[in-house]
Amino acid sequence: MPDTLLGGLTPAAFLREYWQKKPLLVRGALPGFTAPIGPDELAALACEEMVESRLILEKGGAYPWELRHGPFEPEDFERLPPTHWTLLVQEVDRYVPAVAALRDRFRFLPNWRIDDVMVSFAPEGGGVGPHVDQYDVFLVQGLGRRRWRIHHEPVEEEHLVPDLDVRILANFEPDAEWVLEPGDLLYLPPRIPHEGVALGDCMTFSVGFRAPGPLDLVTGFLEDRLTRLDARQRYSDPDLTPPVHPGMLGPEVRAYVRAVLRELVRDDQALDEWFGRFITTPKRGAAYLEDDVADEEPITPEEVIEVLRAGGRLRRRALSELAFIPHSDGTAALFVAGETYTVSTEAAWLLTGTEPLDATTLAPHFGDRAFMTILTTLIERGVLVAEA
């Protein structure tokens, strides 16, 4: 990580002083930075079936602030007005290695928190209106200039302009304004109101983060538990005696209900492992381009070793899909895109860490057939990408 990324702050100092507390503007955070993907390439991605993309037209659409969802056709872009629209494409880091390299500059944060890199392109006047996000975001300017206006106090209750496709604040009153140029970075904590407007052709790279709420956790957990419950099991009371009053819910049935529900959360290890599967499950599904996934022919561990020994390496496609929990016996539960594997703690540390996955780091595991089989499975699933 370059010293300039956080304006000279160490990661520890940044997390202590700014993370989820207050905005930070860093001029020249990435000196000499140029957009690793161009507008035409971004538009091409937005035409792919499995890529999540949106067009927001403040002006020139069927009505003000019209929202259109992809996938798009090339002709859709040819018909756009000259100004005041924005194209947004999610998870560009999954498909463009150079964008993944930008994401990896933020590896001082936990894997599971790093969601994706959303890339936006806008001509003059393009933006999505003043709004708040529910998560932290690093906004890296990649092409052209964008004027950002923010208010430093977080919004607790949003008052929105009614009857629009997009969530736009009705009473946005900024207290700071900056124009960002390529290589500049703006960090915003959750719920900080902000608005970005393109000053000419403009591309912004937004490194966003996962922040599951109680509703996400409870819903996900219960959905998982429902698949594991025995539907044949019913309440029974073979020793029933006449009740004190027929309308009273007696202590026996209350105790039964409490026991059934408490049993769901009794096992801490089961809870931990559910969370590992839940939080590494791709947020938008396994949205990989067909020609960017492994070949139809299954790859063998020997072929992987051959690629690595020839100077190749494996690239981690999405950080949020890789996590682990160490166990006291030296093994670890490795969570990969919603699945669980058992590996050594050393192997889990390597696969989910920051070191490159090449012959140097992986050679000690070449003789471990079980580990190499897991590695090939991750390649075939598209979680790891083999690069020559």
mmCIF file of C-alpha atoms in Angstrom:
data_model
loop_
_atom_site.group_PDB
_atom_site.id
_atom_site.type_symbol
_atom_site.label_atom_id
_atom_site.label_comp_id
_atom_site.label_asym_id
_atom_site.label_seq_id
_atom_site.Cartn_x
_atom_site.Cartn_y
_atom_site.Cartn_z
ATOM 1 C CA MET A 1 0.000 0.000 0.000
ATOM 2 C CA PRO A 2 1.530 3.361 -0.988
ATOM 3 C CA ASP A 3 2.078 5.844 1.833
ATOM 4 C CA THR A 4 -0.048 8.322 -0.095
ATOM 5 C CA LEU A 5 -3.219 6.178 -0.146
ATOM 6 C CA LEU A 6 -4.476 7.411 3.213
ATOM 7 C CA GLY A 7 -2.732 10.767 3.116
ATOM 8 C CA GLY A 8 0.258 9.590 5.126
ATOM 9 C CA LEU A 9 -1.866 7.884 7.772
ATOM 10 C CA THR A 10 -1.084 4.325 8.754
ATOM 11 C CA PRO A 11 -4.007 1.895 8.427
ATOM 12 C CA ALA A 12 -4.229 1.758 12.218
ATOM 13 C CA ALA A 13 -4.383 5.556 12.476
ATOM 14 C CA PHE A 14 -6.982 5.761 9.712
ATOM 15 C CA LEU A 15 -9.185 3.132 11.363
ATOM 16 C CA ARG A 16 -8.833 4.823 14.727
ATOM 17 C CA GLU A 17 -9.488 8.393 13.587
ATOM 18 C CA TYR A 18 -11.701 8.167 10.482
ATOM 19 C CA TRP A 19 -13.258 4.742 9.851
ATOM 20 C CA GLN A 20 -17.029 5.033 10.443
ATOM 21 C CA LYS A 21 -16.409 8.388 12.120
ATOM 22 C CA LYS A 22 -15.725 11.175 9.618
ATOM 23 C CA PRO A 23 -14.900 11.773 5.929
ATOM 24 C CA LEU A 24 -11.361 12.005 4.609
ATOM 25 C CA LEU A 25 -10.202 13.677 1.390
ATOM 26 C CA VAL A 26 -6.780 12.620 0.091
ATOM 27 C CA ARG A 27 -5.274 14.516 -2.825
ATOM 28 C CA GLY A 28 -2.947 12.384 -4.934
ATOM 29 C CA ALA A 29 -3.761 9.216 -3.014
ATOM 30 C CA LEU A 30 -2.665 7.204 -6.071
ATOM 31 C CA PRO A 31 -0.072 9.309 -7.911
ATOM 32 C CA GLY A 32 -0.171 8.809 -11.684
ATOM 33 C CA PHE A 33 -3.329 6.720 -11.446
ATOM 34 C CA THR A 34 -5.170 6.131 -14.714
ATOM 35 C CA ALA A 35 -8.506 4.400 -15.101
ATOM 36 C CA PRO A 36 -7.825 0.640 -15.524
ATOM 37 C CA ILE A 37 -10.938 0.321 -17.707
ATOM 38 C CA GLY A 38 -12.284 2.732 -20.305
ATOM 39 C CA PRO A 39 -15.851 3.924 -20.981
ATOM 40 C CA ASP A 40 -16.296 1.604 -23.966
ATOM 41 C CA GLU A 41 -15.134 -1.435 -21.986
ATOM 42 C CA LEU A 42 -17.474 -0.484 -19.145
ATOM 43 C CA ALA A 43 -20.397 -0.210 -21.575
ATOM 44 C CA ALA A 44 -19.489 -3.626 -23.005
ATOM 45 C CA LEU A 45 -19.610 -5.134 -19.504
ATOM 46 C CA ALA A 46 -23.030 -3.549 -18.976
ATOM 47 C CA CYS A 47 -24.262 -5.512 -22.013
ATOM 48 C CA GLU A 48 -23.375 -8.862 -20.405
ATOM 49 C CA GLU A 49 -26.297 -10.926 -19.111
ATOM 50 C CA MET A 50 -24.818 -11.751 -15.701
ATOM 51 C CA VAL A 51 -23.404 -8.308 -14.876
ATOM 52 C CA GLU A 52 -25.491 -5.977 -12.715
ATOM 53 C CA SER A 53 -25.699 -2.526 -14.283
ATOM 54 C CA ARG A 54 -27.906 0.561 -14.220
ATOM 55 C CA LEU A 55 -28.461 3.740 -16.182
ATOM 56 C CA ILE A 56 -29.759 6.829 -14.404
ATOM 57 C CA LEU A 57 -30.975 9.681 -16.598
ATOM 58 C CA GLU A 58 -31.505 12.927 -14.729
ATOM 59 C CA LYS A 59 -32.521 14.532 -18.032
ATOM 60 C CA GLY A 60 -33.341 13.135 -21.461
ATOM 61 C CA GLY A 61 -35.206 10.050 -20.262
ATOM 62 C CA ALA A 62 -38.907 9.286 -20.291
ATOM 63 C CA TYR A 63 -39.186 11.331 -17.076
ATOM 64 C CA PRO A 64 -36.765 13.009 -14.632
ATOM 65 C CA TRP A 65 -34.357 10.637 -12.904
ATOM 66 C CA GLU A 66 -35.376 7.613 -14.932
ATOM 67 C CA LEU A 67 -33.722 4.367 -13.804
ATOM 68 C CA ARG A 68 -33.003 1.618 -16.327
ATOM 69 C CA HIS A 69 -31.577 -1.811 -15.495
ATOM 70 C CA GLY A 70 -29.209 -3.831 -17.653
ATOM 71 C CA PRO A 71 -28.214 -5.865 -19.471
ATOM 72 C CA PHE A 72 -28.161 -3.264 -22.213
ATOM 73 C CA GLU A 73 -27.688 -3.335 -25.951
ATOM 74 C CA PRO A 74 -25.054 -1.215 -27.743
ATOM 75 C CA GLU A 75 -27.883 0.758 -29.345
ATOM 76 C CA ASP A 76 -29.058 1.837 -25.879
ATOM 77 C CA PHE A 77 -25.896 3.887 -25.445
ATOM 78 C CA GLU A 78 -26.095 5.350 -28.927
ATOM 79 C CA ARG A 79 -29.501 6.823 -28.091
ATOM 80 C CA LEU A 80 -28.438 8.516 -24.852
ATOM 81 C CA PRO A 81 -28.499 12.324 -24.551
ATOM 82 C CA PRO A 82 -25.149 14.170 -24.549
ATOM 83 C CA THR A 83 -25.274 15.117 -20.841
ATOM 84 C CA HIS A 84 -26.821 14.390 -17.427
ATOM 85 C CA TRP A 85 -26.790 10.589 -17.278
ATOM 86 C CA THR A 86 -24.745 7.962 -15.440
ATOM 87 C CA LEU A 87 -23.857 4.333 -16.111
ATOM 88 C CA LEU A 88 -23.092 2.239 -13.009
ATOM 89 C CA VAL A 89 -21.647 -1.283 -13.177
ATOM 90 C CA GLN A 90 -21.244 -3.485 -10.082
ATOM 91 C CA GLU A 91 -18.444 -5.952 -9.312
ATOM 92 C CA VAL A 92 -16.099 -4.799 -12.048
ATOM 93 C CA ASP A 93 -13.242 -6.167 -9.954
ATOM 94 C CA ARG A 94 -14.527 -9.705 -10.691
ATOM 95 C CA TYR A 95 -13.964 -9.264 -14.410
ATOM 96 C CA VAL A 96 -11.049 -6.842 -14.790
ATOM 97 C CA PRO A 97 -7.798 -7.844 -13.018
ATOM 98 C CA ALA A 98 -6.510 -4.255 -12.995
ATOM 99 C CA VAL A 99 -9.637 -3.164 -11.107
ATOM 100 C CA ALA A 100 -9.108 -6.048 -8.677
ATOM 101 C CA ALA A 101 -5.584 -4.691 -8.130
ATOM 102 C CA LEU A 102 -7.139 -1.359 -7.107
ATOM 103 C CA ARG A 103 -9.440 -3.178 -4.680
ATOM 104 C CA ASP A 104 -6.468 -5.029 -3.200
ATOM 105 C CA ARG A 105 -4.931 -1.750 -2.066
ATOM 106 C CA PHE A 106 -7.550 -1.788 0.680
ATOM 107 C CA ARG A 107 -6.526 -5.157 2.137
ATOM 108 C CA PHE A 108 -5.962 -3.538 5.535
ATOM 109 C CA LEU A 109 -9.681 -4.265 6.042
ATOM 110 C CA PRO A 110 -11.235 -7.742 6.576
ATOM 111 C CA ASN A 111 -12.023 -9.764 3.453
ATOM 112 C CA TRP A 112 -15.671 -10.232 4.383
ATOM 113 C CA ARG A 113 -16.198 -6.472 4.656
ATOM 114 C CA ILE A 114 -14.922 -5.668 1.151
ATOM 115 C CA ASP A 115 -17.906 -5.989 -1.170
ATOM 116 C CA ASP A 116 -16.919 -4.879 -4.671
ATOM 117 C CA VAL A 117 -15.667 -2.097 -6.908
ATOM 118 C CA MET A 118 -18.521 -0.331 -8.652
ATOM 119 C CA VAL A 119 -17.452 1.763 -11.632
ATOM 120 C CA SER A 120 -19.465 4.678 -12.944
ATOM 121 C CA PHE A 121 -19.163 6.683 -16.136
ATOM 122 C CA ALA A 122 -20.924 9.981 -16.687
ATOM 123 C CA PRO A 123 -20.692 12.792 -19.247
ATOM 124 C CA GLU A 124 -21.065 16.453 -18.282
ATOM 125 C CA GLY A 125 -23.618 16.936 -15.496
ATOM 126 C CA GLY A 126 -24.044 13.220 -14.821
ATOM 127 C CA GLY A 127 -24.713 12.011 -11.299
ATOM 128 C CA VAL A 128 -27.195 10.092 -9.172
ATOM 129 C CA GLY A 129 -28.378 12.990 -7.042
ATOM 130 C CA PRO A 130 -27.756 13.745 -3.356
ATOM 131 C CA HIS A 131 -28.143 10.571 -1.327
ATOM 132 C CA VAL A 132 -26.781 8.497 1.553
ATOM 133 C CA ASP A 133 -25.251 5.020 1.532
ATOM 134 C CA GLN A 134 -25.682 2.443 4.277
ATOM 135 C CA TYR A 135 -22.023 1.418 4.098
ATOM 136 C CA ASP A 136 -18.510 2.853 3.979
ATOM 137 C CA VAL A 137 -17.103 3.763 0.571
ATOM 138 C CA PHE A 138 -13.784 4.866 -0.906
ATOM 139 C CA LEU A 139 -14.347 6.991 -4.035
ATOM 140 C CA VAL A 140 -11.319 6.971 -6.327
ATOM 141 C CA GLN A 141 -11.321 9.352 -9.279
ATOM 142 C CA GLY A 142 -10.118 7.540 -12.388
ATOM 143 C CA LEU A 143 -10.943 9.710 -15.418
ATOM 144 C CA GLY A 144 -11.801 13.376 -15.732
ATOM 145 C CA ARG A 145 -13.102 15.427 -12.839
ATOM 146 C CA ARG A 146 -16.061 15.155 -10.490
ATOM 147 C CA ARG A 147 -17.388 17.750 -8.074
ATOM 148 C CA TRP A 148 -18.339 16.268 -4.724
ATOM 149 C CA ARG A 149 -20.497 18.025 -2.168
ATOM 150 C CA ILE A 150 -21.078 16.508 1.261
ATOM 151 C CA HIS A 151 -22.445 17.298 4.689
ATOM 152 C CA HIS A 152 -20.248 16.093 7.519
ATOM 153 C CA GLU A 153 -23.091 15.055 9.834
ATOM 154 C CA PRO A 154 -24.720 11.676 9.128
ATOM 155 C CA VAL A 155 -28.407 11.569 8.260
ATOM 156 C CA GLU A 156 -30.454 9.589 10.763
ATOM 157 C CA GLU A 157 -33.785 9.815 8.932
ATOM 158 C CA GLU A 158 -33.967 10.275 5.172
ATOM 159 C CA HIS A 159 -36.512 12.669 3.694
ATOM 160 C CA LEU A 160 -36.719 11.789 0.011
ATOM 161 C CA VAL A 161 -38.067 13.488 -3.070
ATOM 162 C CA PRO A 162 -41.300 11.538 -3.704
ATOM 163 C CA ASP A 163 -42.225 9.538 -6.793
ATOM 164 C CA LEU A 164 -38.719 9.054 -8.211
ATOM 165 C CA ASP A 165 -36.993 5.863 -9.362
ATOM 166 C CA VAL A 166 -33.932 6.739 -7.262
ATOM 167 C CA ARG A 167 -33.541 7.774 -3.623
ATOM 168 C CA ILE A 168 -32.730 11.486 -3.662
ATOM 169 C CA LEU A 169 -32.596 13.603 -0.513
ATOM 170 C CA ALA A 170 -35.186 16.352 -0.453
ATOM 171 C CA ASN A 171 -33.276 18.684 1.857
ATOM 172 C CA PHE A 172 -29.584 18.314 1.040
ATOM 173 C CA GLU A 173 -27.505 21.184 2.470
ATOM 174 C CA PRO A 174 -23.775 20.586 1.862
ATOM 175 C CA ASP A 175 -21.135 22.078 4.112
ATOM 176 C CA ALA A 176 -18.078 21.105 1.988
ATOM 177 C CA GLU A 177 -17.266 20.928 -1.711
ATOM 178 C CA TRP A 178 -14.275 19.572 -3.635
ATOM 179 C CA VAL A 179 -13.365 18.789 -7.239
ATOM 180 C CA LEU A 180 -11.530 15.461 -7.498
ATOM 181 C CA GLU A 181 -9.035 14.669 -10.242
ATOM 182 C CA PRO A 182 -7.474 11.329 -11.254
ATOM 183 C CA GLY A 183 -5.756 9.688 -8.296
ATOM 184 C CA ASP A 184 -7.687 11.658 -5.662
ATOM 185 C CA LEU A 185 -9.641 9.710 -3.039
ATOM 186 C CA LEU A 186 -12.637 10.550 -0.872
ATOM 187 C CA TYR A 187 -13.615 8.286 2.019
ATOM 188 C CA LEU A 188 -17.185 8.517 3.332
ATOM 189 C CA PRO A 189 -18.571 6.712 6.391
ATOM 190 C CA PRO A 190 -22.126 5.339 6.317
ATOM 191 C CA ARG A 191 -25.069 7.746 6.041
ATOM 192 C CA ILE A 192 -22.990 10.815 5.170
ATOM 193 C CA PRO A 193 -25.094 12.770 2.620
ATOM 194 C CA HIS A 194 -23.194 13.374 -0.594
ATOM 195 C CA GLU A 195 -23.568 14.256 -4.256
ATOM 196 C CA GLY A 196 -21.120 13.826 -7.135
ATOM 197 C CA VAL A 197 -21.524 15.602 -10.480
ATOM 198 C CA ALA A 198 -19.325 14.976 -13.519
ATOM 199 C CA LEU A 199 -17.412 17.922 -14.965
ATOM 200 C CA GLY A 200 -17.015 16.529 -18.463
ATOM 201 C CA ASP A 201 -16.478 12.824 -19.162
ATOM 202 C CA CYS A 202 -15.794 11.204 -15.818
ATOM 203 C CA MET A 203 -15.151 7.765 -14.304
ATOM 204 C CA THR A 204 -15.241 7.026 -10.579
ATOM 205 C CA PHE A 205 -14.220 3.772 -8.882
ATOM 206 C CA SER A 206 -16.245 3.107 -5.725
ATOM 207 C CA VAL A 207 -14.828 0.534 -3.313
ATOM 208 C CA GLY A 208 -17.886 -0.463 -1.290
ATOM 209 C CA PHE A 209 -18.275 -2.558 1.839
ATOM 210 C CA ARG A 210 -20.657 -5.126 3.269
ATOM 211 C CA ALA A 211 -22.585 -4.181 6.391
ATOM 212 C CA PRO A 212 -25.188 -6.850 7.211
ATOM 213 C CA GLY A 213 -27.997 -5.678 9.473
ATOM 214 C CA PRO A 214 -29.992 -7.671 12.027
ATOM 215 C CA LEU A 215 -32.718 -8.334 9.443
ATOM 216 C CA ASP A 216 -30.139 -9.815 7.021
ATOM 217 C CA LEU A 217 -28.633 -12.022 9.726
ATOM 218 C CA VAL A 218 -31.898 -13.262 11.223
ATOM 219 C CA THR A 219 -33.487 -13.900 7.825
ATOM 220 C CA GLY A 220 -30.410 -15.712 6.500
ATOM 221 C CA PHE A 221 -30.030 -17.792 9.644
ATOM 222 C CA LEU A 222 -33.675 -18.852 9.779
ATOM 223 C CA GLU A 223 -33.703 -19.758 6.091
ATOM 224 C CA ASP A 224 -30.710 -22.013 6.718
ATOM 225 C CA ARG A 225 -32.244 -23.575 9.834
ATOM 226 C CA LEU A 226 -35.529 -24.299 8.063
ATOM 227 C CA THR A 227 -33.721 -26.635 5.695
ATOM 228 C CA ARG A 228 -32.342 -28.597 8.659
ATOM 229 C CA LEU A 229 -35.466 -29.011 10.786
ATOM 230 C CA ASP A 230 -37.415 -32.284 10.840
ATOM 231 C CA ALA A 231 -40.862 -31.437 9.449
ATOM 232 C CA ARG A 232 -42.256 -34.659 10.936
ATOM 233 C CA GLN A 233 -41.570 -33.573 14.498
ATOM 234 C CA ARG A 234 -44.637 -32.327 16.406
ATOM 235 C CA TYR A 235 -45.509 -31.250 19.917
ATOM 236 C CA SER A 236 -46.670 -34.179 22.015
ATOM 237 C CA ASP A 237 -48.115 -34.439 25.515
ATOM 238 C CA PRO A 238 -48.715 -38.105 26.417
ATOM 239 C CA ASP A 239 -48.764 -37.237 30.140
ATOM 240 C CA LEU A 240 -51.370 -34.470 29.771
ATOM 241 C CA THR A 241 -53.550 -33.796 32.828
ATOM 242 C CA PRO A 242 -56.686 -31.620 33.064
ATOM 243 C CA PRO A 243 -55.626 -27.926 32.902
ATOM 244 C CA VAL A 244 -56.333 -25.407 35.647
ATOM 245 C CA HIS A 245 -58.155 -23.401 32.972
ATOM 246 C CA PRO A 246 -58.683 -24.461 29.328
ATOM 247 C CA GLY A 247 -57.683 -21.018 28.055
ATOM 248 C CA MET A 248 -54.318 -20.933 29.839
ATOM 249 C CA LEU A 249 -51.034 -21.626 28.031
ATOM 250 C CA GLY A 250 -49.499 -23.973 30.559
ATOM 251 C CA PRO A 251 -45.881 -24.155 31.646
ATOM 252 C CA GLU A 252 -45.243 -27.348 29.685
ATOM 253 C CA VAL A 253 -46.043 -25.900 26.270
ATOM 254 C CA ARG A 254 -44.207 -22.652 27.062
ATOM 255 C CA ALA A 255 -41.129 -24.620 28.055
ATOM 256 C CA TYR A 256 -41.360 -26.673 24.848
ATOM 257 C CA VAL A 257 -41.512 -23.576 22.635
ATOM 258 C CA ARG A 258 -38.569 -21.967 24.438
ATOM 259 C CA ALA A 259 -36.529 -25.164 24.124
ATOM 260 C CA VAL A 260 -37.216 -25.507 20.381
ATOM 261 C CA LEU A 261 -36.196 -21.933 19.639
ATOM 262 C CA ARG A 262 -33.191 -21.879 21.959
ATOM 263 C CA GLU A 263 -31.911 -25.080 20.390
ATOM 264 C CA LEU A 264 -31.484 -23.163 17.119
ATOM 265 C CA VAL A 265 -28.774 -20.937 18.620
ATOM 266 C CA ARG A 266 -27.351 -23.237 21.287
ATOM 267 C CA ASP A 267 -24.301 -24.442 19.353
ATOM 268 C CA ASP A 268 -21.768 -21.609 18.998
ATOM 269 C CA GLN A 269 -19.620 -23.511 16.499
ATOM 270 C CA ALA A 270 -22.646 -24.188 14.285
ATOM 271 C CA LEU A 271 -23.533 -20.491 14.444
ATOM 272 C CA ASP A 272 -19.980 -19.479 13.519
ATOM 273 C CA GLU A 273 -19.886 -21.855 10.585
ATOM 274 C CA TRP A 274 -23.306 -20.721 9.372
ATOM 275 C CA PHE A 275 -22.044 -17.133 9.410
ATOM 276 C CA GLY A 276 -18.948 -18.146 7.453
ATOM 277 C CA ARG A 277 -21.103 -19.704 4.734
ATOM 278 C CA PHE A 278 -23.596 -16.842 4.804
ATOM 279 C CA ILE A 279 -21.132 -13.968 4.611
ATOM 280 C CA THR A 280 -19.018 -15.512 1.830
ATOM 281 C CA THR A 281 -22.000 -16.320 -0.389
ATOM 282 C CA PRO A 282 -21.808 -14.068 -3.475
ATOM 283 C CA LYS A 283 -24.081 -11.114 -2.826
ATOM 284 C CA ARG A 284 -25.355 -10.996 -6.393
ATOM 285 C CA GLY A 285 -25.030 -14.691 -7.180
ATOM 286 C CA ALA A 286 -22.138 -16.327 -9.014
ATOM 287 C CA ALA A 287 -22.112 -13.573 -11.624
ATOM 288 C CA TYR A 288 -19.125 -14.631 -13.693
ATOM 289 C CA LEU A 289 -18.738 -14.139 -17.420
ATOM 290 C CA GLU A 290 -18.995 -17.470 -19.218
ATOM 291 C CA ASP A 291 -15.712 -17.097 -21.057
ATOM 292 C CA ASP A 292 -13.937 -16.001 -17.879
ATOM 293 C CA VAL A 293 -14.606 -19.196 -15.921
ATOM 294 C CA ALA A 294 -12.523 -22.361 -16.098
ATOM 295 C CA ASP A 295 -12.658 -24.570 -19.212
ATOM 296 C CA GLU A 296 -15.326 -27.222 -19.529
ATOM 297 C CA GLU A 297 -12.668 -29.923 -19.165
ATOM 298 C CA PRO A 298 -11.926 -30.455 -15.445
ATOM 299 C CA ILE A 299 -8.494 -29.222 -14.425
ATOM 300 C CA THR A 300 -6.234 -31.568 -12.470
ATOM 301 C CA PRO A 301 -3.930 -30.752 -9.547
ATOM 302 C CA GLU A 302 -0.970 -31.734 -11.742
ATOM 303 C CA GLU A 303 -1.996 -29.158 -14.359
ATOM 304 C CA VAL A 304 -2.275 -26.474 -11.677
ATOM 305 C CA ILE A 305 1.213 -27.300 -10.411
ATOM 306 C CA GLU A 306 2.536 -27.174 -13.973
ATOM 307 C CA VAL A 307 1.054 -23.698 -14.521
ATOM 308 C CA LEU A 308 2.519 -22.440 -11.262
ATOM 309 C CA ARG A 309 5.976 -23.883 -11.890
ATOM 310 C CA ALA A 310 5.963 -22.219 -15.308
ATOM 311 C CA GLY A 311 5.633 -18.821 -13.610
ATOM 312 C CA GLY A 312 1.850 -18.570 -13.394
ATOM 313 C CA ARG A 313 -0.178 -17.515 -10.404
ATOM 314 C CA LEU A 314 -3.716 -17.690 -9.040
ATOM 315 C CA ARG A 315 -5.741 -14.501 -8.643
ATOM 316 C CA ARG A 316 -8.399 -14.140 -5.947
ATOM 317 C CA ARG A 317 -11.477 -12.970 -7.836
ATOM 318 C CA ALA A 318 -13.601 -11.652 -4.952
ATOM 319 C CA LEU A 319 -12.195 -11.110 -1.459
ATOM 320 C CA SER A 320 -15.569 -11.286 0.270
ATOM 321 C CA GLU A 321 -15.895 -14.910 -0.865
ATOM 322 C CA LEU A 322 -12.850 -16.021 1.150
ATOM 323 C CA ALA A 323 -12.753 -16.363 4.939
ATOM 324 C CA PHE A 324 -11.813 -18.892 7.605
ATOM 325 C CA ILE A 325 -12.192 -19.804 11.277
ATOM 326 C CA PRO A 326 -9.211 -21.519 12.948
ATOM 327 C CA HIS A 327 -9.719 -24.526 15.214
ATOM 328 C CA SER A 328 -7.644 -25.552 18.209
ATOM 329 C CA ASP A 329 -6.457 -28.768 16.511
ATOM 330 C CA GLY A 330 -4.543 -26.909 13.778
ATOM 331 C CA THR A 331 -7.280 -27.221 11.164
ATOM 332 C CA ALA A 332 -9.555 -24.465 9.926
ATOM 333 C CA ALA A 333 -12.993 -24.156 8.421
ATOM 334 C CA LEU A 334 -12.349 -22.461 5.080
ATOM 335 C CA PHE A 335 -15.400 -20.658 3.714
ATOM 336 C CA VAL A 336 -15.478 -20.095 -0.021
ATOM 337 C CA ALA A 337 -18.500 -18.618 -1.793
ATOM 338 C CA GLY A 338 -20.948 -20.180 0.647
ATOM 339 C CA GLU A 339 -19.247 -23.593 0.902
ATOM 340 C CA THR A 340 -17.112 -25.030 3.724
ATOM 341 C CA TYR A 341 -13.820 -26.912 3.346
ATOM 342 C CA THR A 342 -11.507 -28.285 6.008
ATOM 343 C CA VAL A 343 -7.845 -27.343 5.553
ATOM 344 C CA SER A 344 -4.855 -26.629 7.757
ATOM 345 C CA THR A 345 -4.815 -23.220 9.425
ATOM 346 C CA GLU A 346 -1.630 -22.455 7.484
ATOM 347 C CA ALA A 347 -3.384 -23.171 4.177
ATOM 348 C CA ALA A 348 -6.436 -21.105 5.137
ATOM 349 C CA TRP A 349 -4.181 -18.226 6.143
ATOM 350 C CA LEU A 350 -2.472 -18.369 2.754
ATOM 351 C CA LEU A 351 -5.573 -18.707 0.571
ATOM 352 C CA THR A 352 -7.426 -15.824 2.232
ATOM 353 C CA GLY A 353 -4.403 -13.608 2.847
ATOM 354 C CA THR A 354 -2.445 -10.965 0.978
ATOM 355 C CA GLU A 355 0.480 -13.046 -0.298
ATOM 356 C CA PRO A 356 0.511 -13.927 -4.005
ATOM 357 C CA LEU A 357 -0.633 -17.449 -4.819
ATOM 358 C CA ASP A 358 2.297 -18.645 -6.898
ATOM 359 C CA ALA A 359 4.870 -21.446 -6.948
ATOM 360 C CA THR A 360 6.829 -19.892 -4.083
ATOM 361 C CA THR A 361 3.925 -19.714 -1.636
ATOM 362 C CA LEU A 362 2.054 -22.837 -2.758
ATOM 363 C CA ALA A 363 5.005 -25.234 -3.275
ATOM 364 C CA PRO A 364 4.913 -26.494 0.345
ATOM 365 C CA HIS A 365 1.374 -27.763 -0.355
ATOM 366 C CA PHE A 366 2.008 -29.459 -3.710
ATOM 367 C CA GLY A 367 2.305 -32.841 -2.001
ATOM 368 C CA ASP A 368 -0.988 -32.425 -0.133
ATOM 369 C CA ARG A 369 -3.458 -34.116 -2.471
ATOM 370 C CA ALA A 370 -6.518 -33.043 -0.470
ATOM 371 C CA PHE A 371 -5.441 -29.398 -0.496
ATOM 372 C CA MET A 372 -4.585 -29.424 -4.201
ATOM 373 C CA THR A 373 -7.980 -30.960 -4.970
ATOM 374 C CA ILE A 374 -9.669 -28.117 -3.096
ATOM 375 C CA LEU A 375 -7.500 -25.643 -4.994
ATOM 376 C CA THR A 376 -8.594 -27.053 -8.358
ATOM 377 C CA THR A 377 -12.224 -26.956 -7.211
ATOM 378 C CA LEU A 378 -11.884 -23.255 -6.423
ATOM 379 C CA ILE A 379 -10.421 -22.659 -9.875
ATOM 380 C CA GLU A 380 -13.251 -24.562 -11.543
ATOM 381 C CA ARG A 381 -15.798 -22.580 -9.529
ATOM 382 C CA GLY A 382 -14.214 -19.319 -10.695
ATOM 383 C CA VAL A 383 -13.258 -18.196 -7.186
ATOM 384 C CA LEU A 384 -9.580 -18.386 -8.129
ATOM 385 C CA VAL A 385 -8.383 -17.524 -11.634
ATOM 386 C CA ALA A 386 -5.256 -19.128 -13.083
ATOM 387 C CA GLU A 387 -3.076 -16.603 -14.906
ATOM 388 C CA ALA A 388 0.041 -17.435 -16.890
#
